[in-house]
Amino acid sequence: MKTIQRLLTVAVGALALATPAAMGAGEYYEPAEHTWSWEGPFGSYDRGELQRGFLVYQQVCSACHGMEQLHIRNLGEQGGPFYTEEYPNPNDNPIVRAIAAEYFIEDGPDEYGDMFERAGRPADRFPSPYANDAQAAASNGGAIPPDFSVIVKARHHGPEYIRSLMLGYDYEVPDDIDVGVGQYYNPYMPGKLIAMPPQLQDGLVEYADGTEATKEQMAHDVVTFLTWASEPHMEQRKKMGLMVMIYLLALAGLLYAAYRQVWSNVKH
Ligand code: HEC
């Protein structure tokens, strides 16, 4: 009884917490529904989407958004965009090495106590584009572009929200909204004003696999990539879950058989 009471208290508390968000939902648009390859218990990431999404991140978003929890070698790990069986160790993967080499990483101090810059290596983390938050804010009209390491998890309905946000700049500004300097109207953003300029336009990047780089395609791909970045081990987790289910089913069968066996000689 005590437990039930406690559970009820927690449930009521959770409802109370959820209410302001639900009330505020009227202020900005619900993100549009969208279908993703990784949804459902058997869903997995599409390698092509991951690779194209990384390209969009690298060529567009990384100018302002870092991804500091991720190491460059993660790109070549199992489940990652550039994993191949040929290079089980991502540090040997030439694509990952080439990507790493394009980054400048601050290292040091050297023997004279000075910091220096060197080309990136697979073991490095994705560097932040700014030295610190103050510099990030100064470069973006006071707003700080959030780090992308777990952005999909950090936002409600992350994938749908980010996709809608990226495509949400074409709405007409209502009369009662005052768009300040360095602000843009985007009804998916809580408050409907965002300091990030529109990022996507058709043909902005050139995909190596020949896929047409429409706005919608780039938004889909970059969100797929960011979802992977937030949860790189999702595929392994799902596989593991499936194995556990099979194991539990087999165990249940065995237990049932044992139960029949044990009680078979007992008269009812
Ligand atoms: C020119 C710099 C710049 C670039 C390039 C850029 N952003 Fe942003 N982004 C910002 C700033 C600044 C903010 C913070 C906006 C705010 O708080 O009003 C932001 C915020 C965001 C947010 C968080 C919104 C929220 O709910 O708080 C997402 C998601 C995002 N950007 C996605 C992207 C994606 C995806 C790309 C690449 C396609 C990208 N950004 C490229 C500057 C940039």
Coordinates of C-alpha atoms and ligand atoms in Angstrom, one line a residue:
M1 CA 0.0 0.0 0.0
K2 CA 2.8 2.4 1.0
T3 CA 4.5 1.7 -2.4
I4 CA 1.3 2.4 -4.3
Q5 CA 0.9 5.7 -2.4
R6 CA 4.5 6.6 -3.2
L7 CA 4.0 5.8 -6.9
L8 CA 0.9 7.9 -7.0
T9 CA 2.7 10.9 -5.4
V10 CA 5.5 10.6 -8.0
A11 CA 3.0 10.3 -10.8
V12 CA 1.1 13.4 -9.7
G13 CA 4.4 15.3 -9.2
A14 CA 5.4 14.4 -12.7
L15 CA 2.1 15.6 -14.1
A16 CA 2.5 18.9 -12.3
L17 CA 6.0 19.3 -13.7
A18 CA 4.7 18.5 -17.2
T19 CA 1.9 20.9 -17.2
P20 CA 3.7 24.2 -17.9
A21 CA 5.4 22.6 -20.9
A22 CA 2.0 21.4 -22.2
M23 CA 0.5 24.8 -21.7
G24 CA 3.4 26.5 -23.5
A25 CA 3.0 24.1 -26.4
G26 CA 0.3 26.3 -27.8
E27 CA 2.9 29.1 -28.3
Y28 CA 5.1 27.3 -30.8
Y29 CA 4.4 24.6 -33.4
E30 CA 4.5 20.9 -32.7
P31 CA 7.3 19.4 -34.9
A32 CA 6.1 17.6 -38.0
E33 CA 5.9 13.8 -37.9
H34 CA 8.6 12.1 -39.9
T35 CA 9.6 8.5 -40.7
W36 CA 13.2 7.4 -39.8
S37 CA 15.0 4.2 -40.6
W38 CA 16.1 3.6 -37.1
E39 CA 12.6 3.6 -35.5
G40 CA 11.1 0.5 -34.0
P41 CA 12.7 -2.5 -32.3
F42 CA 14.5 -3.6 -35.5
G43 CA 15.3 -0.2 -37.0
S44 CA 18.9 0.6 -37.8
Y45 CA 20.8 3.6 -39.2
D46 CA 21.2 3.8 -43.0
R47 CA 24.9 4.1 -43.8
G48 CA 24.3 6.4 -46.7
E49 CA 22.2 8.8 -44.6
L50 CA 24.9 8.8 -41.9
Q51 CA 27.7 9.6 -44.3
R52 CA 25.7 12.3 -46.0
G53 CA 24.6 13.7 -42.6
F54 CA 28.2 13.9 -41.5
L55 CA 29.1 15.8 -44.6
V56 CA 26.3 18.4 -43.8
Y57 CA 27.6 18.6 -40.2
Q58 CA 31.2 19.0 -41.3
Q59 CA 30.6 21.5 -44.1
V60 CA 27.7 23.5 -42.6
C61 CA 27.0 23.1 -38.9
S62 CA 30.5 22.6 -37.5
A63 CA 31.3 26.2 -38.2
C64 CA 29.3 27.1 -35.1
H65 CA 28.4 23.8 -33.3
G66 CA 31.0 21.6 -31.7
M67 CA 30.6 17.9 -30.8
E68 CA 33.0 17.6 -27.9
Q69 CA 31.9 14.3 -26.4
L70 CA 32.6 12.5 -29.7
H71 CA 36.0 11.3 -30.8
I72 CA 36.8 11.4 -34.5
R73 CA 37.5 7.7 -34.4
N74 CA 33.9 7.1 -33.4
L75 CA 33.0 7.7 -37.1
G76 CA 34.8 4.4 -38.0
E77 CA 33.5 2.3 -35.1
Q78 CA 31.0 -0.5 -35.7
G79 CA 27.7 1.2 -36.4
G80 CA 29.3 4.4 -37.3
P81 CA 29.1 6.1 -40.7
F82 CA 32.5 5.0 -42.0
Y83 CA 32.9 1.6 -40.4
T84 CA 34.2 -1.2 -42.7
E85 CA 35.2 -4.7 -41.8
E86 CA 38.5 -4.1 -43.5
Y87 CA 39.5 -1.8 -40.7
P88 CA 38.0 -3.0 -37.5
N89 CA 40.3 -0.5 -35.7
P90 CA 39.1 2.9 -36.8
N91 CA 42.6 4.4 -36.1
D92 CA 43.7 2.5 -39.3
N93 CA 40.7 3.5 -41.4
P94 CA 42.0 5.8 -44.1
I95 CA 38.7 7.8 -44.4
V96 CA 38.7 8.4 -40.7
R97 CA 42.3 9.4 -40.8
A98 CA 41.7 11.8 -43.7
I99 CA 38.8 13.4 -41.9
A100 CA 40.8 13.8 -38.7
A101 CA 43.7 15.4 -40.6
E102 CA 41.4 18.2 -41.8
Y103 CA 41.0 19.5 -38.2
F104 CA 43.4 21.7 -36.4
I105 CA 43.9 20.6 -32.8
E106 CA 45.5 22.7 -30.1
D107 CA 48.1 20.6 -28.3
G108 CA 50.9 21.2 -25.9
P109 CA 52.6 22.6 -24.0
D110 CA 55.8 21.8 -25.9
E111 CA 59.3 21.8 -24.4
Y112 CA 59.2 25.6 -24.2
G113 CA 55.9 25.7 -22.5
D114 CA 54.0 26.9 -25.6
M115 CA 50.8 25.6 -27.0
F116 CA 50.8 24.6 -30.6
E117 CA 48.4 23.5 -33.4
R118 CA 48.7 20.2 -35.1
A119 CA 46.7 18.2 -37.6
G120 CA 43.9 16.1 -36.0
R121 CA 44.2 12.3 -35.3
P122 CA 41.4 9.8 -35.0
A123 CA 41.8 9.7 -31.2
D124 CA 41.1 13.4 -30.9
R125 CA 37.7 14.8 -29.9
F126 CA 35.8 16.9 -32.4
P127 CA 37.0 20.4 -31.6
S128 CA 34.7 23.2 -30.6
P129 CA 34.7 26.0 -33.2
Y130 CA 35.1 28.6 -30.4
A131 CA 37.8 29.0 -27.7
N132 CA 35.1 29.5 -25.0
D133 CA 31.5 30.5 -24.4
A134 CA 32.2 34.2 -24.4
Q135 CA 33.7 34.0 -27.9
A136 CA 30.8 31.8 -29.1
A137 CA 28.3 34.3 -27.8
A138 CA 30.2 37.3 -29.2
S139 CA 30.2 35.6 -32.7
N140 CA 26.5 34.9 -32.6
G141 CA 24.8 38.0 -31.4
G142 CA 24.8 36.8 -27.8
A143 CA 23.4 33.3 -28.4
I144 CA 25.6 30.3 -27.8
P145 CA 25.3 27.5 -30.4
P146 CA 24.8 24.4 -28.3
D147 CA 27.2 21.5 -28.5
F148 CA 25.8 18.6 -30.7
S149 CA 27.1 15.6 -28.7
V150 CA 23.7 14.8 -27.2
I151 CA 21.5 17.5 -28.8
V152 CA 19.0 15.0 -30.1
K153 CA 18.4 13.6 -26.6
A154 CA 18.5 17.1 -25.0
R155 CA 15.4 18.2 -26.9
H156 CA 11.8 17.0 -26.6
H157 CA 11.0 14.9 -29.7
G158 CA 14.6 15.6 -30.7
P159 CA 14.8 14.2 -34.3
E160 CA 11.4 15.6 -35.4
Y161 CA 12.1 18.9 -33.6
I162 CA 15.5 19.5 -35.2
R163 CA 14.3 18.5 -38.6
S164 CA 11.3 20.9 -38.4
L165 CA 13.5 23.7 -37.0
M166 CA 16.0 23.4 -39.9
L167 CA 13.1 23.6 -42.3
G168 CA 11.0 26.1 -40.3
Y169 CA 12.3 29.5 -41.6
D170 CA 9.8 30.1 -44.4
Y171 CA 6.8 31.1 -42.4
E172 CA 5.4 34.5 -42.7
V173 CA 6.0 36.6 -39.6
P174 CA 2.8 37.4 -37.7
D175 CA 2.1 41.1 -37.0
D176 CA 2.3 40.7 -33.2
I177 CA 5.9 39.4 -33.3
D178 CA 8.8 41.8 -33.3
V179 CA 11.9 40.2 -34.9
G180 CA 14.9 42.0 -33.5
V181 CA 18.3 42.4 -35.0
G182 CA 20.1 39.1 -35.4
Q183 CA 16.9 37.2 -34.8
Y184 CA 14.9 35.0 -37.1
Y185 CA 11.3 33.9 -37.0
N186 CA 11.0 30.2 -36.6
P187 CA 7.7 28.9 -35.1
Y188 CA 9.2 25.6 -34.0
M189 CA 11.7 27.3 -31.6
P190 CA 10.2 27.8 -28.2
G191 CA 9.5 31.6 -28.2
K192 CA 9.4 31.5 -32.0
L193 CA 12.6 33.6 -32.4
I194 CA 16.0 32.1 -32.9
A195 CA 19.5 33.6 -33.2
M196 CA 20.6 31.0 -35.8
P197 CA 20.2 32.2 -39.4
P198 CA 18.6 29.8 -41.8
Q199 CA 21.2 27.1 -42.7
L200 CA 19.9 24.9 -45.4
Q201 CA 19.2 25.8 -49.1
D202 CA 18.9 23.4 -52.0
G203 CA 22.2 22.4 -53.5
L204 CA 24.3 23.7 -50.5
V205 CA 26.5 20.6 -50.4
E206 CA 27.5 18.1 -53.0
Y207 CA 26.8 14.5 -52.0
A208 CA 29.4 12.0 -53.2
D209 CA 26.8 9.3 -53.8
G210 CA 24.9 11.5 -56.3
T211 CA 21.9 12.0 -54.0
E212 CA 20.2 15.4 -54.7
A213 CA 21.0 17.8 -51.9
T214 CA 17.5 19.3 -51.4
K215 CA 16.8 21.1 -48.1
E216 CA 14.6 18.2 -47.0
Q217 CA 17.2 15.6 -47.8
M218 CA 19.9 17.5 -45.9
A219 CA 17.7 18.0 -42.9
H220 CA 16.8 14.3 -42.9
D221 CA 20.5 13.3 -43.3
V222 CA 21.9 15.6 -40.7
V223 CA 19.3 14.7 -38.1
T224 CA 20.1 11.0 -38.7
F225 CA 23.7 11.8 -38.2
L226 CA 23.0 13.7 -35.0
T227 CA 20.8 10.9 -33.7
W228 CA 23.7 8.5 -34.2
A229 CA 26.0 10.9 -32.5
S230 CA 23.7 11.1 -29.5
E231 CA 23.3 7.3 -29.4
P232 CA 26.1 5.6 -31.3
H233 CA 25.4 2.2 -29.8
M234 CA 21.7 2.0 -30.5
E235 CA 22.1 -0.8 -33.0
Q236 CA 24.1 -3.0 -30.6
R237 CA 21.6 -2.1 -27.8
K238 CA 18.7 -3.3 -29.9
K239 CA 20.5 -6.5 -30.9
M240 CA 21.3 -7.2 -27.3
G241 CA 17.6 -6.6 -26.3
L242 CA 16.6 -9.1 -28.9
M243 CA 19.0 -11.7 -27.6
V244 CA 17.8 -11.1 -24.1
M245 CA 14.2 -11.6 -25.2
I246 CA 15.0 -14.8 -27.1
Y247 CA 16.9 -16.1 -24.0
L248 CA 14.1 -15.2 -21.7
L249 CA 11.6 -17.0 -24.0
A250 CA 13.7 -20.1 -24.1
L251 CA 14.2 -20.0 -20.4
A252 CA 10.4 -19.7 -19.9
G253 CA 9.9 -22.7 -22.1
L254 CA 12.4 -24.7 -20.2
L255 CA 10.9 -23.8 -16.8
Y256 CA 7.5 -24.7 -18.1
A257 CA 8.7 -28.1 -19.3
A258 CA 10.5 -28.6 -15.9
Y259 CA 7.3 -27.7 -14.1
R260 CA 5.3 -30.2 -16.1
Q261 CA 7.9 -32.9 -15.4
V262 CA 8.1 -32.2 -11.7
W263 CA 4.3 -32.3 -11.1
S264 CA 3.5 -35.1 -13.6
N265 CA 3.3 -37.8 -11.0
V266 CA 1.4 -35.9 -8.4
K267 CA -2.3 -36.9 -8.2
H268 CA -4.7 -34.0 -8.4
Ligands
HEC1 C1 26.5 30.6 -38.1 C2 26.5 29.8 -37.0 C3 25.6 28.6 -37.0 C4 25.6 27.5 -37.9 C5 26.5 27.4 -39.1 C6 24.6 26.6 -37.5 N1 24.0 27.0 -36.3 FE1 22.7 26.0 -35.2 N2 22.7 27.5 -33.8 C7 23.4 28.7 -33.9 C8 23.1 29.5 -32.8 C9 23.7 30.9 -32.5 C10 22.2 28.8 -32.0 C11 21.5 29.3 -30.7 C12 20.2 30.0 -31.1 C13 19.4 30.6 -30.0 O1 19.6 30.2 -28.9 O2 18.5 31.5 -30.3 C14 21.9 27.6 -32.7 C15 21.0 26.6 -32.2 C16 20.8 25.4 -32.9 C17 20.0 24.4 -32.3 C18 19.2 24.4 -31.0 C19 17.9 25.1 -31.0 C20 17.3 25.0 -29.6 O3 16.3 24.3 -29.4 O4 17.9 25.6 -28.7 C21 20.0 23.4 -33.3 C22 19.2 22.0 -33.1 C23 20.8 23.8 -34.3 N3 21.3 25.0 -34.1 C24 21.0 23.0 -35.5 C25 22.0 23.3 -36.5 C26 22.3 22.5 -37.6 C27 21.7 21.1 -37.8 C28 23.2 23.2 -38.3 C29 23.8 22.7 -39.6 C30 23.0 22.3 -40.7 C31 23.5 24.4 -37.7 N4 22.7 24.5 -36.5 C32 24.4 25.4 -38.1 C33 24.3 29.0 -34.9 C34 24.6 28.2 -36.0

